[in-house]
Tab-separated table of C-alpha atoms in Angstrom:
chain	number	residue	atom	x	y	z
P	305	MET	CA	104.587	92.519	180.627
P	306	CYS	CA	107.093	95.078	182.018
P	307	THR	CA	105.856	98.425	180.838
P	308	GLU	CA	107.355	101.028	183.288
P	309	PRO	CA	111.358	101.448	184.325
P	310	GLY	CA	112.153	99.625	187.343
P	311	SER	CA	114.111	101.106	190.113
P	312	ALA	CA	117.441	99.780	191.505
P	313	ALA	CA	115.571	97.657	194.085
P	314	ASP	CA	113.444	96.267	191.353
P	315	VAL	CA	116.349	95.195	189.680
P	316	LEU	CA	118.027	93.394	192.675
P	317	THR	CA	114.577	91.727	193.432
P	318	ALA	CA	114.407	90.515	190.081
P	319	ALA	CA	117.842	88.700	189.596
P	320	PRO	CA	117.831	85.562	188.126
P	321	ARG	CA	116.824	82.298	190.388
P	322	PRO	CA	118.285	79.172	189.114
P	323	ALA	CA	115.876	76.458	189.290
P	324	PRO	CA	116.821	74.404	192.125
P	325	GLY	CA	118.310	70.873	191.677
P	326	ALA	CA	119.587	68.808	188.842
P	327	ALA	CA	117.489	68.553	185.722
P	328	VAL	CA	114.785	65.690	186.016
P	329	ASP	CA	115.970	64.452	182.566
P	330	PRO	CA	119.796	65.576	182.344
P	331	ILE	CA	121.078	65.507	178.725
P	332	ALA	CA	124.376	63.773	177.979
P	333	LEU	CA	125.633	66.415	175.414
P	334	GLU	CA	128.755	64.959	174.005
P	335	PRO	CA	131.632	67.983	173.600
P	336	VAL	CA	132.759	68.873	169.920
P	337	ASP	CA	136.063	69.688	168.876
P	338	GLU	CA	134.792	72.744	166.635
P	339	VAL	CA	131.742	74.652	165.927
P	340	ARG	CA	131.445	77.139	163.008
P	341	ILE	CA	128.603	79.409	162.847
P	342	THR	CA	127.788	81.457	159.722
P	343	THR	CA	125.103	84.275	159.881
P	344	LEU	CA	123.476	83.950	156.655
P	345	VAL	CA	120.862	86.466	157.435
P	346	ASP	CA	120.480	89.405	160.260
P	347	ASN	CA	119.176	92.801	160.245
P	348	SER	CA	122.295	94.568	159.358
P	349	PHE	CA	124.934	94.145	156.862
P	350	ASP	CA	128.466	96.244	157.607
P	351	ALA	CA	131.073	95.617	154.828
P	352	LEU	CA	133.734	97.673	156.763
P	353	LEU	CA	133.569	95.387	160.028
P	354	THR	CA	137.086	93.661	160.262
P	355	GLY	CA	137.631	90.209	161.681
P	356	ASP	CA	139.943	88.563	164.027
P	357	GLU	CA	140.865	84.687	164.908
P	358	ARG	CA	137.328	84.238	165.836
P	359	VAL	CA	135.457	86.229	163.438
P	360	THR	CA	135.450	86.187	159.389
P	361	ARG	CA	133.681	89.188	157.547
P	362	PRO	CA	133.031	88.832	153.995
P	363	GLY	CA	133.778	92.682	153.286
P	364	THR	CA	132.463	94.693	150.293
P	365	GLY	CA	133.478	92.350	147.374
P	366	ALA	CA	131.157	89.346	148.380
P	367	ALA	CA	130.027	88.825	144.685
P	368	ARG	CA	130.003	90.658	141.320
P	369	VAL	CA	126.739	91.598	139.510
P	370	ASP	CA	125.612	92.941	136.325
P	371	ALA	CA	125.568	96.791	136.383
P	372	PRO	CA	125.715	98.583	132.966
P	373	GLN	CA	126.363	102.085	134.184
P	374	PHE	CA	129.672	100.833	135.224
P	375	GLU	CA	132.528	100.716	132.517
P	376	ASN	CA	133.178	97.179	132.781
P	377	GLY	CA	129.380	96.424	133.295
P	378	THR	CA	129.636	94.878	136.667
P	379	THR	CA	129.786	95.987	140.222
P	380	THR	CA	130.783	94.305	143.299
P	381	VAL	CA	128.156	93.702	146.069
P	382	GLY	CA	127.912	92.811	149.599
P	383	LEU	CA	125.059	90.724	151.335
P	384	VAL	CA	121.351	91.039	151.967
P	385	ALA	CA	120.138	92.326	155.470
P	386	GLU	CA	116.704	92.044	156.561
P	387	HIS	CA	114.325	91.741	159.643
P	388	GLY	CA	115.086	88.297	159.928
P	389	PHE	CA	117.754	85.635	161.271
P	390	ALA	CA	119.210	82.481	159.855
P	391	ALA	CA	122.546	80.921	160.743
P	392	LEU	CA	124.539	77.881	159.289
P	393	VAL	CA	126.080	75.719	162.016
P	394	THR	CA	128.769	73.197	161.274
P	395	VAL	CA	129.835	70.915	164.303
P	396	ARG	CA	133.041	68.820	164.079
P	397	ARG	CA	134.067	65.864	166.291
P	398	GLY	CA	137.461	64.292	165.126
P	399	GLU	CA	137.232	64.353	161.240
P	400	ARG	CA	133.358	64.246	160.954
P	401	GLU	CA	131.458	67.260	160.008
P	402	THR	CA	127.651	67.784	160.188
P	403	THR	CA	125.917	70.922	159.032
P	404	LEU	CA	122.694	72.229	160.146
P	405	LEU	CA	120.547	75.174	159.428
P	406	PHE	CA	118.996	77.171	162.407
P	407	ASP	CA	116.231	79.634	161.220
P	408	THR	CA	116.012	80.809	157.303
P	409	GLY	CA	115.286	84.622	157.504
P	410	LEU	CA	112.388	86.570	156.600
P	411	SER	CA	111.989	86.650	152.817
P	412	PRO	CA	112.147	83.681	150.351
P	413	THR	CA	115.281	84.933	148.571
P	414	ALA	CA	117.790	86.738	151.243
P	415	MET	CA	119.198	83.375	152.384
P	416	VAL	CA	119.860	81.728	149.107
P	417	THR	CA	121.269	84.868	147.595
P	418	ASN	CA	123.743	85.339	150.818
P	419	ALA	CA	124.773	81.705	150.890
P	420	ASP	CA	125.389	81.946	146.822
P	421	ARG	CA	127.490	84.934	147.415
P	422	LEU	CA	129.555	83.352	150.287
P	423	GLY	CA	130.067	80.489	148.134
P	424	VAL	CA	127.846	78.159	150.698
P	425	ASP	CA	126.395	75.013	148.995
P	426	LEU	CA	123.036	74.665	150.996
P	427	SER	CA	122.525	71.264	149.141
P	428	GLY	CA	125.013	69.852	151.731
P	429	VAL	CA	122.628	70.938	154.739
P	430	GLN	CA	121.780	67.662	156.862
P	431	GLY	CA	118.761	69.326	158.940
P	432	VAL	CA	116.942	72.246	159.698
P	433	VAL	CA	115.836	73.643	163.221
P	434	LEU	CA	113.310	76.346	163.840
P	435	SER	CA	113.654	78.511	166.710
P	436	HIS	CA	109.980	79.115	166.581
P	437	GLY	CA	107.107	80.028	164.324
P	438	HIS	CA	107.483	83.478	163.617
P	439	PHE	CA	107.707	84.350	159.625
P	440	ASP	CA	111.046	86.444	159.968
P	441	HIS	CA	112.741	82.808	160.868
P	442	ALA	CA	110.890	80.559	158.402
P	443	GLY	CA	110.348	82.686	155.374
P	444	GLY	CA	113.672	81.263	153.651
P	445	LEU	CA	112.150	77.892	153.623
P	446	ALA	CA	110.819	78.212	150.221
P	447	GLY	CA	114.157	79.173	148.722
P	448	LEU	CA	115.688	76.282	150.548
P	449	ALA	CA	113.273	73.745	148.999
P	450	GLY	CA	114.853	74.266	145.695
P	451	ARG	CA	118.535	73.844	147.036
P	452	ARG	CA	118.273	70.543	148.710
P	453	GLY	CA	117.893	68.244	145.747
P	454	THR	CA	115.316	65.239	145.967
P	455	ARG	CA	116.182	63.852	149.327
P	456	ALA	CA	114.372	64.405	152.319
P	457	LEU	CA	115.345	67.038	154.782
P	458	PRO	CA	114.762	66.553	158.468
P	459	MET	CA	113.283	69.451	160.241
P	460	VAL	CA	112.887	69.768	164.236
P	461	VAL	CA	110.207	72.270	165.378
P	462	HIS	CA	108.104	72.727	168.393
P	463	PRO	CA	104.367	71.254	167.933
P	464	LEU	CA	103.160	74.862	168.413
P	465	VAL	CA	105.000	76.538	165.517
P	466	TRP	CA	101.862	76.099	163.726
P	467	THR	CA	100.004	78.724	165.938
P	468	ARG	CA	98.328	81.425	164.317
P	469	ARG	CA	99.410	84.894	165.764
P	470	ARG	CA	98.672	88.539	165.147
P	471	LEU	CA	99.646	92.075	166.341
P	472	ARG	CA	96.919	94.194	167.535
P	473	ILE	CA	98.781	97.236	168.159
P	474	PRO	CA	96.320	100.192	169.473
P	475	GLY	CA	95.668	103.028	166.747
P	476	ARG	CA	96.707	100.455	163.720
P	477	ASP	CA	94.659	97.932	161.843
P	478	ASP	CA	95.086	94.398	163.257
P	479	ALA	CA	98.100	92.674	161.365
P	480	GLU	CA	97.755	88.704	161.375
P	481	LEU	CA	101.210	87.306	160.730
P	482	PRO	CA	102.050	84.590	157.970
P	483	THR	CA	101.402	81.022	159.528
P	484	LEU	CA	103.533	78.180	158.603
P	485	SER	CA	101.803	75.315	156.913
P	486	LYS	CA	102.710	71.774	157.887
P	487	ARG	CA	101.058	70.464	154.809
P	488	ALA	CA	103.370	72.687	152.361
P	489	LEU	CA	106.435	71.618	154.122
P	490	THR	CA	105.759	68.110	154.129
P	491	GLY	CA	104.945	68.430	150.519
P	492	GLU	CA	108.111	70.126	149.542
P	493	GLY	CA	109.717	66.936	151.286
P	494	PHE	CA	110.695	68.216	154.596
P	495	GLU	CA	110.597	65.671	157.389
P	496	VAL	CA	108.778	67.459	160.319
P	497	ILE	CA	109.763	66.281	163.669
P	498	GLU	CA	107.788	67.718	166.383
P	499	ARG	CA	109.206	68.039	169.861
P	500	ARG	CA	108.239	70.021	172.943
P	501	GLU	CA	111.046	68.194	175.024
P	502	PRO	CA	114.879	68.584	174.446
P	503	SER	CA	116.285	66.894	171.593
P	504	LEU	CA	119.861	65.415	170.847
P	505	LEU	CA	120.876	65.629	167.046
P	506	VAL	CA	124.213	64.806	165.443
P	507	ASP	CA	125.326	61.513	167.343
P	508	GLY	CA	124.381	63.576	170.750
P	509	CYS	CA	126.629	66.382	170.174
P	510	VAL	CA	123.859	68.925	169.395
P	511	LEU	CA	121.124	69.935	171.871
P	512	ILE	CA	117.820	71.418	170.780
P	513	THR	CA	116.311	72.857	174.314
P	514	GLY	CA	112.654	72.341	173.288
P	515	GLU	CA	110.377	74.240	175.718
P	516	VAL	CA	112.580	76.490	178.023
P	517	ASP	CA	111.874	76.879	181.724
P	518	ARG	CA	111.265	80.404	182.764
P	519	THR	CA	113.163	80.959	186.062
P	520	THR	CA	113.887	84.836	186.009
P	521	GLU	CA	111.405	87.380	187.604
P	522	PHE	CA	112.119	90.117	184.782
P	523	GLU	CA	111.569	88.110	181.543
P	524	ARG	CA	108.133	88.004	180.947
P	525	GLY	CA	107.778	87.742	177.254
P	526	MET	CA	105.778	89.845	174.725
P	527	PRO	CA	103.546	92.630	175.665
P	528	PRO	CA	99.718	92.209	174.985
P	529	ALA	CA	99.549	93.391	171.453
P	530	HIS	CA	101.158	89.959	170.594
P	531	GLN	CA	98.117	87.571	170.488
P	532	ALA	CA	97.535	83.959	169.414
P	533	TRP	CA	94.403	82.042	168.074
P	534	SER	CA	93.088	79.730	170.761
P	535	GLY	CA	90.811	77.991	168.219
P	536	SER	CA	87.945	80.177	169.434
P	537	GLU	CA	89.147	83.393	170.230
P	538	TRP	CA	92.581	85.738	169.981
P	539	ARG	CA	94.199	85.738	173.608
P	540	HIS	CA	97.428	87.474	174.781
P	541	ASP	CA	100.423	85.286	174.055
P	542	PRO	CA	103.225	86.250	176.081
P	543	LEU	CA	105.412	83.089	176.232
P	544	VAL	CA	105.728	81.976	172.710
P	545	LYS	CA	106.097	78.598	174.209
P	546	ASP	CA	107.797	77.161	170.875
P	547	ASP	CA	110.661	79.339	171.223
P	548	GLN	CA	113.973	77.188	171.609
P	549	ALA	CA	117.590	77.257	170.967
P	550	LEU	CA	120.534	75.322	169.886
P	551	VAL	CA	123.267	74.366	172.155
P	552	VAL	CA	126.803	72.925	171.591
P	553	HIS	CA	129.344	71.922	174.199
P	554	VAL	CA	132.716	72.769	172.872
P	555	ARG	CA	135.494	70.812	174.518
P	556	GLY	CA	136.974	72.270	177.612
P	557	ARG	CA	135.619	75.687	176.786
P	558	GLY	CA	131.841	75.415	177.824
P	559	LEU	CA	128.390	75.956	175.953
P	560	VAL	CA	127.631	77.607	172.798
P	561	VAL	CA	124.080	78.954	172.673
P	562	LEU	CA	122.307	79.990	169.712
P	563	THR	CA	118.994	81.786	169.888
P	564	GLY	CA	116.585	83.060	167.020
P	565	CYS	CA	114.754	85.661	169.104
P	566	GLY	CA	115.190	84.482	172.362
P	567	HIS	CA	111.492	85.000	173.296
P	568	ALA	CA	111.876	82.658	176.434
P	569	GLY	CA	114.509	85.130	177.639
P	570	VAL	CA	118.055	84.836	177.133
P	571	VAL	CA	119.120	84.400	180.875
P	572	ASN	CA	116.322	81.564	181.158
P	573	ILE	CA	117.623	79.810	177.783
P	574	VAL	CA	121.347	79.774	179.076
P	575	ARG	CA	120.226	78.384	182.733
P	576	HIS	CA	118.181	76.055	181.131
P	577	ALA	CA	120.947	74.851	178.768
P	578	GLN	CA	123.112	74.768	181.848
P	579	ARG	CA	120.737	72.824	183.906
P	580	LEU	CA	120.065	70.262	181.307
P	581	THR	CA	123.685	69.596	180.269
P	582	GLY	CA	125.338	70.143	183.825
P	583	VAL	CA	127.728	72.393	181.836
P	584	GLY	CA	127.903	75.297	184.173
P	585	ARG	CA	130.474	77.512	181.950
P	586	LEU	CA	128.812	79.688	178.977
P	587	HIS	CA	131.414	80.125	176.209
P	588	ALA	CA	129.394	81.904	173.505
P	589	LEU	CA	126.144	83.430	172.953
P	590	LEU	CA	124.762	84.204	169.437
P	591	GLY	CA	121.584	85.380	167.953
P	592	GLY	CA	118.465	87.410	168.543
P	593	LEU	CA	117.812	88.568	172.235
P	594	HIS	CA	114.512	90.411	171.789
P	595	LEU	CA	115.378	93.436	173.927
P	596	SER	CA	114.347	96.157	171.312
P	597	GLY	CA	111.513	98.789	172.140
P	598	PRO	CA	110.063	100.359	175.035
P	599	ALA	CA	108.227	97.304	176.332
P	600	PHE	CA	111.632	95.300	176.718
P	601	GLU	CA	113.916	98.272	177.849
P	602	PRO	CA	113.202	97.641	181.445
P	603	VAL	CA	114.774	94.010	180.970
P	604	ILE	CA	118.257	95.226	179.659
P	605	ALA	CA	119.756	96.262	182.776
P	606	PRO	CA	119.116	92.870	184.551
P	607	THR	CA	119.887	90.926	181.398
P	608	VAL	CA	123.120	92.458	181.076
P	609	ALA	CA	124.052	92.261	184.923
P	610	ALA	CA	123.302	88.440	184.345
P	611	MET	CA	125.395	88.127	181.268
P	612	THR	CA	128.405	90.027	182.955
P	613	GLU	CA	127.978	87.359	185.645
P	614	LEU	CA	127.926	84.460	183.248
P	615	GLY	CA	131.015	85.899	181.516
P	616	PRO	CA	131.005	84.495	178.200
P	617	GLU	CA	134.029	85.046	175.956
P	618	LEU	CA	132.027	85.874	172.943
P	619	VAL	CA	128.565	87.782	172.535
P	620	VAL	CA	127.034	88.303	168.974
P	621	SER	CA	123.655	89.863	169.760
P	622	GLY	CA	121.790	90.273	166.582
P	623	HIS	CA	118.509	90.619	164.863
P	624	CYS	CA	115.781	91.750	167.511
P	625	THR	CA	118.148	92.589	170.211
P	626	GLY	CA	117.858	96.657	169.722
P	627	TRP	CA	120.341	99.263	169.856
P	628	ARG	CA	120.091	100.119	173.473
P	629	ALA	CA	120.762	96.878	174.587
P	630	GLN	CA	123.609	96.409	171.934
P	631	HIS	CA	125.325	99.651	173.598
P	632	ALA	CA	124.769	97.954	176.924
P	633	LEU	CA	126.186	94.879	176.254
P	634	ALA	CA	129.325	96.114	174.449
P	635	ALA	CA	129.940	98.557	177.451
P	636	ALA	CA	129.480	95.835	179.897
P	637	LEU	CA	131.450	92.890	177.921
P	638	PRO	CA	133.919	94.930	175.811
P	639	ASP	CA	136.250	91.907	175.192
P	640	ALA	CA	133.446	89.658	174.535
P	641	TRP	CA	130.827	91.613	172.620
P	642	VAL	CA	131.244	91.890	168.627
P	643	PRO	CA	128.698	93.446	166.275
P	644	SER	CA	126.675	90.718	164.117
P	645	SER	CA	126.347	91.413	160.431
P	646	SER	CA	124.956	89.282	157.602
P	647	GLY	CA	127.541	86.828	156.282
P	648	SER	CA	129.932	87.056	159.400
P	649	GLY	CA	131.374	83.474	160.362
P	650	TYR	CA	132.529	82.528	163.828
P	651	ARG	CA	134.913	79.460	164.579
P	652	LEU	CA	135.039	78.103	168.225
P	653	THR	CA	137.529	75.396	168.870
P	654	GLY	CA	137.780	73.294	171.895
P	655	LEU	CA	141.130	73.123	173.919
P	656	GLY	CA	143.970	71.152	172.795
P	657	THR	CA	142.049	70.792	169.310
P	658	THR	CA	144.047	70.891	166.019
P	659	ALA	CA	142.754	72.743	163.105
């Protein structure tokens, strides 16, 4: 893991290296007319953010709650922010729409609370995708279980999503992370689908990447403090192999890539999606990029350089991206970057598509 800042020569040496040749198993990702992504949970909520033709913001008055200290006994509230991520993804082809849930946040209540305040009916969700097994992306499954009704709900995960993990930080007590229980999820009626390989959902128009090829020199994963249980001992777990992303091809625009934490490295993820689909243009990137903290700061400069070269029209970097990387992305991509916030919605339409 990188722990020291790199020189300019180091950055040049670590420039992204696309994997040579076409994908062994190319994916025929069907284009969609529209994709709408609502961030149900993120690390921040800013009620003063304004929207535009691509972005909607809930504002300060998302809902009213009881508050006896006010004259009329109520007050307006915004949305819950926590160290976690959850997004609602709706894709449209022609007149047909399908809605998926990508991650569920940290706590059992934040996602469902925000959905209620936004007027989102989670019972209409037709499937769940987990980006990886870390608890800040799966905690809201408990709240979702009570909202889906009696029907089974498909859930796409990587087989390593059940891995036991811990943080062993010098000077602190070892902290084992909450581990997902397959037995508990199936008992709640989730239909768990384990896939290492890429998966096509929604009649071939939503791609789940599966394991991501690691082709850059600089995206080396988690530091030594992040460990996994091998069955006999704790070992450094730098790669978080269960990390996967959701990809949609917006007609005539290019790929929309949604990440949870981006543990595989956002440049690796985008290039993997491009190679799998044969679509070279990145239209939008949303989600966590895991560039926060001293261990990841050396990765910021080459990541921003690669993203500038890719030239997306929209970048919504949230969750674990970190403030230094946010500032760098905002400076390098001022027309594309917009701040993330719980409750924000993003609407991306294909060329020639009517609303």
